[in-house]
Coordinates of N, CA, C and O in Angstrom, one line a residue:
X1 N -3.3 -3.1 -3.6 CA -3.0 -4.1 -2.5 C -1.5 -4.3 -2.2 O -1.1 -4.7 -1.2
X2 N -0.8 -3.9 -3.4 CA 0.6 -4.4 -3.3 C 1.1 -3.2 -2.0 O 1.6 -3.6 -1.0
X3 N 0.8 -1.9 -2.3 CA 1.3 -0.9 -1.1 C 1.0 -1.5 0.2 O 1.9 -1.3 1.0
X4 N 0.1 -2.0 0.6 CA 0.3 -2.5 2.1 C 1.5 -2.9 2.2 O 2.1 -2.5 3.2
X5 N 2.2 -3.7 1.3 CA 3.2 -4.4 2.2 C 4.3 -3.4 2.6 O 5.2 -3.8 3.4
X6 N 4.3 -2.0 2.1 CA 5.0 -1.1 2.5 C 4.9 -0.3 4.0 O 5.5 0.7 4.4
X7 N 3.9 -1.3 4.6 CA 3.3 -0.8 6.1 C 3.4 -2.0 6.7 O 3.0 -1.9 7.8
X8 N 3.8 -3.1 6.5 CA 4.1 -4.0 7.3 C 5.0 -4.1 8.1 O 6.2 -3.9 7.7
X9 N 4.8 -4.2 9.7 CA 6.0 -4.8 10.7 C 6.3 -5.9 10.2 O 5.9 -6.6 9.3
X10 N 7.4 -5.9 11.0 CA 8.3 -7.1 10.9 C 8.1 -8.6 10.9 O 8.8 -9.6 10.6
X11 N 6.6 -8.6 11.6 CA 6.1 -9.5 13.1 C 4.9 -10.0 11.6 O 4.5 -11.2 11.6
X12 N 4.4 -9.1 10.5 CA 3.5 -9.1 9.8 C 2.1 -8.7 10.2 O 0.9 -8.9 9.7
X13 N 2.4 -8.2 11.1 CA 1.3 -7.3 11.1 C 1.6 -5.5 10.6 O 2.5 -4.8 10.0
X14 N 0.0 -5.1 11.5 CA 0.3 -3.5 10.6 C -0.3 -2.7 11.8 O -1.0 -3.2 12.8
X15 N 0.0 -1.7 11.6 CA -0.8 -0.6 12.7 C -2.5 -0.1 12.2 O -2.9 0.0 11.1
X16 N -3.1 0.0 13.4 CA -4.0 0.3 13.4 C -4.5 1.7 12.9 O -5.6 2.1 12.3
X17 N -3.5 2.3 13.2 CA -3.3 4.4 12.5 C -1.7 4.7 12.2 O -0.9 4.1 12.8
X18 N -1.5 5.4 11.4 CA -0.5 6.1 11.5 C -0.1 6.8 12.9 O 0.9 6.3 13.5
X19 N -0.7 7.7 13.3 CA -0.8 8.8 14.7 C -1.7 8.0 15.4 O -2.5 7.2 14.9
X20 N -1.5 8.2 16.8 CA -2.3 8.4 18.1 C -3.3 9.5 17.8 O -2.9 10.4 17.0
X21 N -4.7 9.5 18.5 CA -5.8 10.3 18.5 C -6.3 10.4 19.5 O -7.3 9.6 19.6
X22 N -6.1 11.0 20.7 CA -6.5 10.4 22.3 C -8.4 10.7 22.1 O -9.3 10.1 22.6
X23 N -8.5 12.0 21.0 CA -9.8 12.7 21.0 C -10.9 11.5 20.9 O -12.0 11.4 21.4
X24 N -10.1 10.5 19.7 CA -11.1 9.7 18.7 C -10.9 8.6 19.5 O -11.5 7.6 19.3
X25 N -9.9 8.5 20.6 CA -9.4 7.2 21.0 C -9.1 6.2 20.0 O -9.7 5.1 20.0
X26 N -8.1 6.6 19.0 CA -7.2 5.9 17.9 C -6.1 5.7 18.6 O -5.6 6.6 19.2
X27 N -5.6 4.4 18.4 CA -4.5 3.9 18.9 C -3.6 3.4 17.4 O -4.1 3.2 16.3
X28 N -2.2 3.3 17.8 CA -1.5 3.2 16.8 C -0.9 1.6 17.2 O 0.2 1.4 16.7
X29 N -1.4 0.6 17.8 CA -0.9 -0.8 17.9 C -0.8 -1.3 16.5 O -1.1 -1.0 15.3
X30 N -0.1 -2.8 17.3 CA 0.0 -3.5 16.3 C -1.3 -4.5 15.8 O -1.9 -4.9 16.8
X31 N -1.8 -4.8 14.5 CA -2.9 -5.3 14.8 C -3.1 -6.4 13.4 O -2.4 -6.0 12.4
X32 N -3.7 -7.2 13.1 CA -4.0 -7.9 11.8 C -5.6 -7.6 11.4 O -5.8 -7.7 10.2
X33 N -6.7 -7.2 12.3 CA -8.0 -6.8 12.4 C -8.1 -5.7 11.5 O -9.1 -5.5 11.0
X34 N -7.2 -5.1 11.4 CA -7.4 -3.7 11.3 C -7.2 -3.8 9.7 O -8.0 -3.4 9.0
X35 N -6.1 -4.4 9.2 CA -5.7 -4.4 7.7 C -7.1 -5.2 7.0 O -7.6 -4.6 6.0
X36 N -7.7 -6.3 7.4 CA -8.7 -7.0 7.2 C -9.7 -5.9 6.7 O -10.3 -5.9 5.7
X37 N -9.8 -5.1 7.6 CA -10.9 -4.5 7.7 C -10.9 -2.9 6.8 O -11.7 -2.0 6.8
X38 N -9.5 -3.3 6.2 CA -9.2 -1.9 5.1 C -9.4 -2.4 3.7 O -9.8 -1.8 2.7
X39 N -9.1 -3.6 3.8 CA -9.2 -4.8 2.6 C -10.7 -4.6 2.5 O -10.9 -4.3 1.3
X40 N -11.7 -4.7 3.1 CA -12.8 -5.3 3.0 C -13.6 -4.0 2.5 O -14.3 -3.8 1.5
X41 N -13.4 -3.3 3.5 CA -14.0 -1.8 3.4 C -13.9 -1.0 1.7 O -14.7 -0.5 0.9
X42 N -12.2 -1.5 1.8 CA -12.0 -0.3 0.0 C -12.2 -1.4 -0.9 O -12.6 -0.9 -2.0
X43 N -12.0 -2.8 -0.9 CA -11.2 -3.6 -2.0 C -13.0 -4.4 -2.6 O -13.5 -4.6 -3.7
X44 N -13.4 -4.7 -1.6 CA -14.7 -5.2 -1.6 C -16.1 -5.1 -1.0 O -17.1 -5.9 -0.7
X45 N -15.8 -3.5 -1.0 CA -17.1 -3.2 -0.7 C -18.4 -3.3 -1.4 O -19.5 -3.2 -0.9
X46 N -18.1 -3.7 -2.7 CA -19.2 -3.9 -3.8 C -20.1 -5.0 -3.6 O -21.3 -5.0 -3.8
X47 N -19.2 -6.0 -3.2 CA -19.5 -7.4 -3.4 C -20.2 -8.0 -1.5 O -21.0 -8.9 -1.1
X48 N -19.3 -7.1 -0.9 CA -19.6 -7.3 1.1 C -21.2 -6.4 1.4 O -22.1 -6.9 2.2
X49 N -21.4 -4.8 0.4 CA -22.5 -4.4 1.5 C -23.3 -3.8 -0.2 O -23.3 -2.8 -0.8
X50 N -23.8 -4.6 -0.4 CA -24.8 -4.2 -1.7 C -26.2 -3.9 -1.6 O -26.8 -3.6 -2.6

């Protein structure tokens, strides 16, 4: 968890991708949804979808 903060803007948020994907329509904005949803997916998947 500590490495996120090595992807944080300035603003405290984070991007949604590294790269643009026009294929996947992946956008590289700024976003807070998106970190949530990285947290939840790797950190607590055990406990969120059992």
């Amino acid at each position: 968890m500590s490495d996120l903060k090595l992807f944080e803007e300035e603003d405290g948020s984070y991007r949604y991708a590294v790269l643009r994907d026009e294929t996947y329509e992946i956008s590289n904005y700024k976003s807070i949804a998106s970190t949530a949803w990285f947290v939840i997916a790797s950190k607590l998947k055990n406990v969120v979808w059992r």
